[in-house]
GROMACS .gro file of C-alpha atoms in nm:
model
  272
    1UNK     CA    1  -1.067  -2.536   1.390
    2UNK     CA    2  -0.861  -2.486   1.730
    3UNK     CA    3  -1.019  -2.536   2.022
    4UNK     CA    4  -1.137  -2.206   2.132
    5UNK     CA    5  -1.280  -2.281   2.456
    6UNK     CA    6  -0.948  -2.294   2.690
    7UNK     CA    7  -0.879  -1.927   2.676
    8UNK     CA    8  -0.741  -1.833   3.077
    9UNK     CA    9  -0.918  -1.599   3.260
   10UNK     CA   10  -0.735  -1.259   3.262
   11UNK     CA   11  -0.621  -1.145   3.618
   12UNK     CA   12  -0.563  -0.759   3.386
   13UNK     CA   13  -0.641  -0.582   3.102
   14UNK     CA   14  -0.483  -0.682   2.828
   15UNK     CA   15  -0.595  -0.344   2.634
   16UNK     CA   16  -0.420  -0.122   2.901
   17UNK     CA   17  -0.085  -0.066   2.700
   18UNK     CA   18  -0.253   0.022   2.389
   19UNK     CA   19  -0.249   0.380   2.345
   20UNK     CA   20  -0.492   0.436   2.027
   21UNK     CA   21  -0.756   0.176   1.891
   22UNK     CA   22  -0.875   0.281   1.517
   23UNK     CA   23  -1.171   0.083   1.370
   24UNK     CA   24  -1.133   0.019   0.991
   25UNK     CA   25  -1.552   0.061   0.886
   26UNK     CA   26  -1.751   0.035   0.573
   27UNK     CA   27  -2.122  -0.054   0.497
   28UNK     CA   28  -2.012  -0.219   0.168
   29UNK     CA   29  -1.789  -0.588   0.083
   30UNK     CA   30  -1.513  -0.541  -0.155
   31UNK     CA   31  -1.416  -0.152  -0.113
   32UNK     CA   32  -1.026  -0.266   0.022
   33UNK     CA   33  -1.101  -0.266   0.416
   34UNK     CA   34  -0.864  -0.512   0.480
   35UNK     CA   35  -0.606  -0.355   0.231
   36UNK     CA   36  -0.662  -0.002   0.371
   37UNK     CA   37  -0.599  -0.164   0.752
   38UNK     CA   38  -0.273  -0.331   0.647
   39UNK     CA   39  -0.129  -0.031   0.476
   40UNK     CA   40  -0.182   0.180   0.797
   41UNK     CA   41  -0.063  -0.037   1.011
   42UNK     CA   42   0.264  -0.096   0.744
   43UNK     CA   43   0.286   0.320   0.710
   44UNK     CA   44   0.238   0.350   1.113
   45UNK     CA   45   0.535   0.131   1.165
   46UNK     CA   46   0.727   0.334   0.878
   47UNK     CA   47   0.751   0.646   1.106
   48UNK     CA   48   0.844   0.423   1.426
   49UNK     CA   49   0.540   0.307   1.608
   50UNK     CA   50   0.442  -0.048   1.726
   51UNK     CA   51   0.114  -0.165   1.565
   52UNK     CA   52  -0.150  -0.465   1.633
   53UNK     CA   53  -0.359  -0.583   1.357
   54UNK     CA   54  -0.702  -0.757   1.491
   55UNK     CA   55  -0.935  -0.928   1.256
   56UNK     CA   56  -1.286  -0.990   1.310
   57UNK     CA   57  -1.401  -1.028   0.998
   58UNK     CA   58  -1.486  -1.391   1.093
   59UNK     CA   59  -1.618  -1.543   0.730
   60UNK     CA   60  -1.366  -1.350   0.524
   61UNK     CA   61  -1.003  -1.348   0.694
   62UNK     CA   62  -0.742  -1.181   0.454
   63UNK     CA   63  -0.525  -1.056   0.681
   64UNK     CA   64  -0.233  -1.378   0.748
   65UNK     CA   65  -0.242  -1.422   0.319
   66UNK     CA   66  -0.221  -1.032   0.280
   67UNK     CA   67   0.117  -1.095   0.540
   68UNK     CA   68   0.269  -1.393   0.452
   69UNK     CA   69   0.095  -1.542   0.802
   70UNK     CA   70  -0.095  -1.827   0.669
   71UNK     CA   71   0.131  -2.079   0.869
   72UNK     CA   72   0.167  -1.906   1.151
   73UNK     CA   73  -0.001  -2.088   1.529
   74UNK     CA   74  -0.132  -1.897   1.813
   75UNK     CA   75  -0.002  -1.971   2.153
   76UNK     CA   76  -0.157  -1.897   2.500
   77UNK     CA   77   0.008  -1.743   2.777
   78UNK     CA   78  -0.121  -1.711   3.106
   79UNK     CA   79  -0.218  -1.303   3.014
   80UNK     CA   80  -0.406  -1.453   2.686
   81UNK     CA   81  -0.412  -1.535   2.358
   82UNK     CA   82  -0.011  -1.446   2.242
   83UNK     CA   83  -0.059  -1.276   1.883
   84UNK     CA   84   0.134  -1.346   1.543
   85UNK     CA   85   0.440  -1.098   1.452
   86UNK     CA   86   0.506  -1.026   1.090
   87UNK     CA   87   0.825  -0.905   1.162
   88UNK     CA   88   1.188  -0.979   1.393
   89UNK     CA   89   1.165  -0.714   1.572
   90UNK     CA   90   0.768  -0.768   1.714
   91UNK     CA   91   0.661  -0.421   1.572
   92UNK     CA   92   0.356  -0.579   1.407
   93UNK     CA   93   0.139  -0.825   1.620
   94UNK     CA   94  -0.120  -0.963   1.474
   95UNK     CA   95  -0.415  -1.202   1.528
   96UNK     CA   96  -0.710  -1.327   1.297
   97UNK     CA   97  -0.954  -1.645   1.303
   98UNK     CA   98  -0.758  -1.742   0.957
   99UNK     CA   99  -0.521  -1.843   1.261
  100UNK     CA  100  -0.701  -2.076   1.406
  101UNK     CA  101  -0.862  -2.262   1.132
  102UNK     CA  102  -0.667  -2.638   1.084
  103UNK     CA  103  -0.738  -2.539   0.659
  104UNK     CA  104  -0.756  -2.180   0.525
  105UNK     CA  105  -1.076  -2.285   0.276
  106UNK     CA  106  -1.272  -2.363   0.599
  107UNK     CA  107  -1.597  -2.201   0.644
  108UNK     CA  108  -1.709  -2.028   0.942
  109UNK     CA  109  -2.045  -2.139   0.984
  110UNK     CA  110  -2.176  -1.993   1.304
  111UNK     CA  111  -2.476  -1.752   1.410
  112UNK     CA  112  -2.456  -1.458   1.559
  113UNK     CA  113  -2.438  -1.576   1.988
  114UNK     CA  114  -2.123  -1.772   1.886
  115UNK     CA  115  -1.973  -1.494   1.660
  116UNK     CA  116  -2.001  -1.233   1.909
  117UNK     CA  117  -1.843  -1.448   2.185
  118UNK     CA  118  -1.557  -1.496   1.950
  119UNK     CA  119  -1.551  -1.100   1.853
  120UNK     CA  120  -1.505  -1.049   2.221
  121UNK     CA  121  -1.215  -1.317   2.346
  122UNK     CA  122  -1.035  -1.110   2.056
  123UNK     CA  123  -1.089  -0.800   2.210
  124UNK     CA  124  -1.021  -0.918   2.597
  125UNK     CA  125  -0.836  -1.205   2.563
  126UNK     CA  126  -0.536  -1.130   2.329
  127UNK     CA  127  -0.242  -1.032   2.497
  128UNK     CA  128  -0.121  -0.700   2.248
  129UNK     CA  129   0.107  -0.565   2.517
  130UNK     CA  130   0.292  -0.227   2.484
  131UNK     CA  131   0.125  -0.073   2.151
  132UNK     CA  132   0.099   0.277   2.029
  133UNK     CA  133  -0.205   0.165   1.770
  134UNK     CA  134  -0.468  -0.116   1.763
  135UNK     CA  135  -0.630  -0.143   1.418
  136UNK     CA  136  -0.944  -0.338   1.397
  137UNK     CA  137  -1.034  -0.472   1.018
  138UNK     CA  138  -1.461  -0.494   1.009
  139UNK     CA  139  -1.623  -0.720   0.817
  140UNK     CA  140  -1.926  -0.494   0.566
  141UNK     CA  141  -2.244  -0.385   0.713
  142UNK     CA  142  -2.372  -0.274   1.042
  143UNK     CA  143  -2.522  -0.556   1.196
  144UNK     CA  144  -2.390  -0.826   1.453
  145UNK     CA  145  -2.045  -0.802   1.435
  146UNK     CA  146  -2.028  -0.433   1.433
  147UNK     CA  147  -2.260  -0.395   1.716
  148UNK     CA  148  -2.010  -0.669   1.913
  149UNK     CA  149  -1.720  -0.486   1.794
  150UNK     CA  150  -1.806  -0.165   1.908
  151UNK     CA  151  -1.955  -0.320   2.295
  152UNK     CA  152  -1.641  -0.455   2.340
  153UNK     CA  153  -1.403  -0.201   2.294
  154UNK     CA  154  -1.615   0.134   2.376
  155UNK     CA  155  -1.488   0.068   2.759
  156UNK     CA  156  -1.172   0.097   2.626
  157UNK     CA  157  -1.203   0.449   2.484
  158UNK     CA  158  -1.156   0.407   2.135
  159UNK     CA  159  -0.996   0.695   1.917
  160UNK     CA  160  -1.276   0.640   1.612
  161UNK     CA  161  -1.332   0.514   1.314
  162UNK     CA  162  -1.171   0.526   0.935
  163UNK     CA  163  -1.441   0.530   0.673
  164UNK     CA  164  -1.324   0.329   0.343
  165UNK     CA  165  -1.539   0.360  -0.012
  166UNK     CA  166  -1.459   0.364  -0.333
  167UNK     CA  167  -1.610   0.648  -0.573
  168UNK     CA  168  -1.922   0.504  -0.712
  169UNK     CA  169  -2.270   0.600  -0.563
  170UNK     CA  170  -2.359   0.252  -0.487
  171UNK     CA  171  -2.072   0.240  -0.232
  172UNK     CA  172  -2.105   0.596  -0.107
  173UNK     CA  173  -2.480   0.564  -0.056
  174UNK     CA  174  -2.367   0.227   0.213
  175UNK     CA  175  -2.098   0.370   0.360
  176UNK     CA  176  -2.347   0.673   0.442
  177UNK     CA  177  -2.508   0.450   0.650
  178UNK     CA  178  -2.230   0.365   0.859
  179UNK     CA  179  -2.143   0.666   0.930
  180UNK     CA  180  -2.441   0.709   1.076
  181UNK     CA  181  -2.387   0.389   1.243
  182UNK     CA  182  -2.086   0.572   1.391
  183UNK     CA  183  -2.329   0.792   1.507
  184UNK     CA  184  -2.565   0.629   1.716
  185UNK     CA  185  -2.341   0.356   1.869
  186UNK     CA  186  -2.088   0.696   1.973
  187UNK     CA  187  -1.837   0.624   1.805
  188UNK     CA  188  -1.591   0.942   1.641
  189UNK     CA  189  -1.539   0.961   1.278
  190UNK     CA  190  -1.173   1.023   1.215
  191UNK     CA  191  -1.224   1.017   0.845
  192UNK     CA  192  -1.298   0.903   0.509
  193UNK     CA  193  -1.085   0.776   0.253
  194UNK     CA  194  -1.214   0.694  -0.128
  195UNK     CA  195  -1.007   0.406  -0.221
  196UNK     CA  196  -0.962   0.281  -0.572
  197UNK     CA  197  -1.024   0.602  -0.696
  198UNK     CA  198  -0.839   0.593  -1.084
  199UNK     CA  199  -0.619   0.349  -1.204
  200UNK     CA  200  -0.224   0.385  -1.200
  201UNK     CA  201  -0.078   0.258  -1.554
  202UNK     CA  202   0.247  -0.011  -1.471
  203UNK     CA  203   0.375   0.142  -1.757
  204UNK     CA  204   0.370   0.511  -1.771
  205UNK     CA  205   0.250   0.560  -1.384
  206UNK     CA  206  -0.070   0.795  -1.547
  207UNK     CA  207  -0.387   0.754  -1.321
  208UNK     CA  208  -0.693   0.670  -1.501
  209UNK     CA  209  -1.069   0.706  -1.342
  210UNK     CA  210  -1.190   0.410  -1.452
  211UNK     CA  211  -1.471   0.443  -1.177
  212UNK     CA  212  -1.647   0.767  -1.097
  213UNK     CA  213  -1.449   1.050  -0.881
  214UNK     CA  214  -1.470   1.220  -0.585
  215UNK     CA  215  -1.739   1.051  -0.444
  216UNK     CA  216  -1.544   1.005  -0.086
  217UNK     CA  217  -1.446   1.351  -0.076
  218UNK     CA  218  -1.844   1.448  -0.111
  219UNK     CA  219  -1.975   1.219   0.134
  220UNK     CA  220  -1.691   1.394   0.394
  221UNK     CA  221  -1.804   1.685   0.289
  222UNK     CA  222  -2.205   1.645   0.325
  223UNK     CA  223  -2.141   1.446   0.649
  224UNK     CA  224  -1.888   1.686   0.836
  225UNK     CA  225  -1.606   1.467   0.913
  226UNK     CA  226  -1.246   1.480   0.732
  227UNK     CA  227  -1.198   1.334   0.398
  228UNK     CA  228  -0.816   1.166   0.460
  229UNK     CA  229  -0.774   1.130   0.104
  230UNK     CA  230  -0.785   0.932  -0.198
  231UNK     CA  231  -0.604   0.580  -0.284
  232UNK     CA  232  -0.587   0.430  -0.646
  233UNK     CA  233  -0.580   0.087  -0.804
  234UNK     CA  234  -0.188  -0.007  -0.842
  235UNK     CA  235  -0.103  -0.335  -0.981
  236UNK     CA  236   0.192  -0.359  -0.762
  237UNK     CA  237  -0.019  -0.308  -0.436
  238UNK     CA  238  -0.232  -0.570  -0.547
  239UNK     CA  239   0.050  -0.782  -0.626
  240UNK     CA  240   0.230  -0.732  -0.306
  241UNK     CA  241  -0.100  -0.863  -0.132
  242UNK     CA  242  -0.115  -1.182  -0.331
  243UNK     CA  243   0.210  -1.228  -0.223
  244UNK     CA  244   0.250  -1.166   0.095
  245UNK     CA  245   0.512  -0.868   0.067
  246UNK     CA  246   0.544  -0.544   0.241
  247UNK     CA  247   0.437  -0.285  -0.009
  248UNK     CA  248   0.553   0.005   0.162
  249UNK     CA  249   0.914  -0.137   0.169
  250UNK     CA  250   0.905  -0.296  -0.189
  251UNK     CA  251   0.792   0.055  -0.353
  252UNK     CA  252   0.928   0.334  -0.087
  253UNK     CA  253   0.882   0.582  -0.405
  254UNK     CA  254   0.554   0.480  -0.590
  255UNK     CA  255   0.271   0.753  -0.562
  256UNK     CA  256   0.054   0.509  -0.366
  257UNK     CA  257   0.296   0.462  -0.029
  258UNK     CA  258   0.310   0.884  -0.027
  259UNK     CA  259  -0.022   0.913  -0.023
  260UNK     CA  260  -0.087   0.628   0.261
  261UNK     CA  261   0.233   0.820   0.434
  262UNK     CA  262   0.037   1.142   0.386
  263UNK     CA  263  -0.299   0.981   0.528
  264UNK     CA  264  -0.116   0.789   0.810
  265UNK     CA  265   0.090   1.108   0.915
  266UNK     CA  266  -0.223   1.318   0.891
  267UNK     CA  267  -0.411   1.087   1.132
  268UNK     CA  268  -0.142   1.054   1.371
  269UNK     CA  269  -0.117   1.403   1.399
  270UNK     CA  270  -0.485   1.413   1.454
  271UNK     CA  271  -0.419   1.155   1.762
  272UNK     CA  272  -0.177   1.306   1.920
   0.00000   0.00000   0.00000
């Protein structure tokens, strides 16, 4: 792993150009957090806005495969850490530990002191710049990480949270919890969206439940915060992942990217 220890100290805030910071939350592994936080940021930058993506899920970094970013280096600048773009024209900065690992099948074995001074360098010491959104990609639960996460950037007036399940009880009943998480660490729920809820055929584009539905939309209902919508399971979403591609680009028309546009739009609205 890179040396971590040589960060320079920061003579300004490096969070001070970033307009809006979204946390991407759930109390349960495996519900699409990571896909959920790249789509935004993809659907944000559809509709002309300059996004970061930061990472802290510190065992389980996605992000740089989900963007092609696997070889990418950080570099440090007298302001910081300088983060990875995705694109030419620097409208997607991003930065995850999967960049500073010397092999991507490395394990992160540290307790909690060391993760939580590593949760906040990425918070202080990355140097974002001008942004209109910061989007933050959790790890699952509510424990160390989330209680780091949310110390570090609450000075920094964050605009809330986005809630991510899927339909079935077992994930509703966890993601319950963070809401209430949410709750007593202050921090605003913008919203709840069910992802994987059906399944979109390759063939005939039909959507299938082949999980329960609506269980997203209930839990916004029963907790009093908006439901943003509902995502499903398309092959060619998953595929663009596993690849590296843009999504949003590759399938402008496909019923998934309208309904992230729909979500995205909806919560900038909210922001603004």
């Amino acid at each position: 792993m890179a040396n971590t220890e040589e960060t320079p100290p920061l003579t300004e805030n490096n969070l001070s150009s970033v307009k809006h910071i979204i946390l991407v939350l759930s109390g349960k592994g495996g519900v699409g957090k990571s896909t959920v936080s790249t789509q935004l940021a993809l659907s944000l930058i559809k509709i002309g806005y300059k996004v970061g993506l930061l990472d802290v899920d510190l065992c389980g970094p996605s992000l740089p495969r989900m963007l092609k970013l696997e070889q990418a280096e950080v570099y440090q600048c007298d302001q910081g850490w300088v983060p990875v773009y995705a694109d030419k024209e620097q409208k997607l900065a991003v930065m995850s530990i999967g960049f500073l690992l010397t092999n991507r099948d490395d394990a992160v074995v540290w307790r909690g002191p060391k993760k939580t001074a590593m949760i906040k360098q990425f918070v202080n010491d990355v140097y974002w710049q001008s942004l209109d959104y910061l989007i933050i990609d959790t790890p699952p639960g509510t424990s160390d990480e989330h209680i780091s996460v949310v110390e570090a950037v609450k000075k920094y007036n964050p605009d809330g949270a986005v809630l991510v399940t899927t339909p079935q009880n077992v994930a509703v009943g966890d993601v319950r919890r963070e809401i209430t998480f949410c709750r007593k660490t202050g921090i605003n729920v913008l919203g709840v969206i069910e992802n994987m809820s059906g399944f979109i055929c390759p063939h005939c584009s039909e959507c299938s439940n082949v999980f329960s539905t609506g269980g997203g939309k209930e839990l916004a209902k029963e907790a009093g915060v908006p439901f943003l919508g509902c995502i499903p399971l398309d092959p060619e979403l998953a595929r663009s992942l596993e690849e590296g591609k843009n999504f949003i680009e590759s399938f402008k028309n496909s019923n998934t990217t309208l309904l992230f546009a729909k979500i995205t739009q909806d919560l900038a609205d909210s922001l603004s």
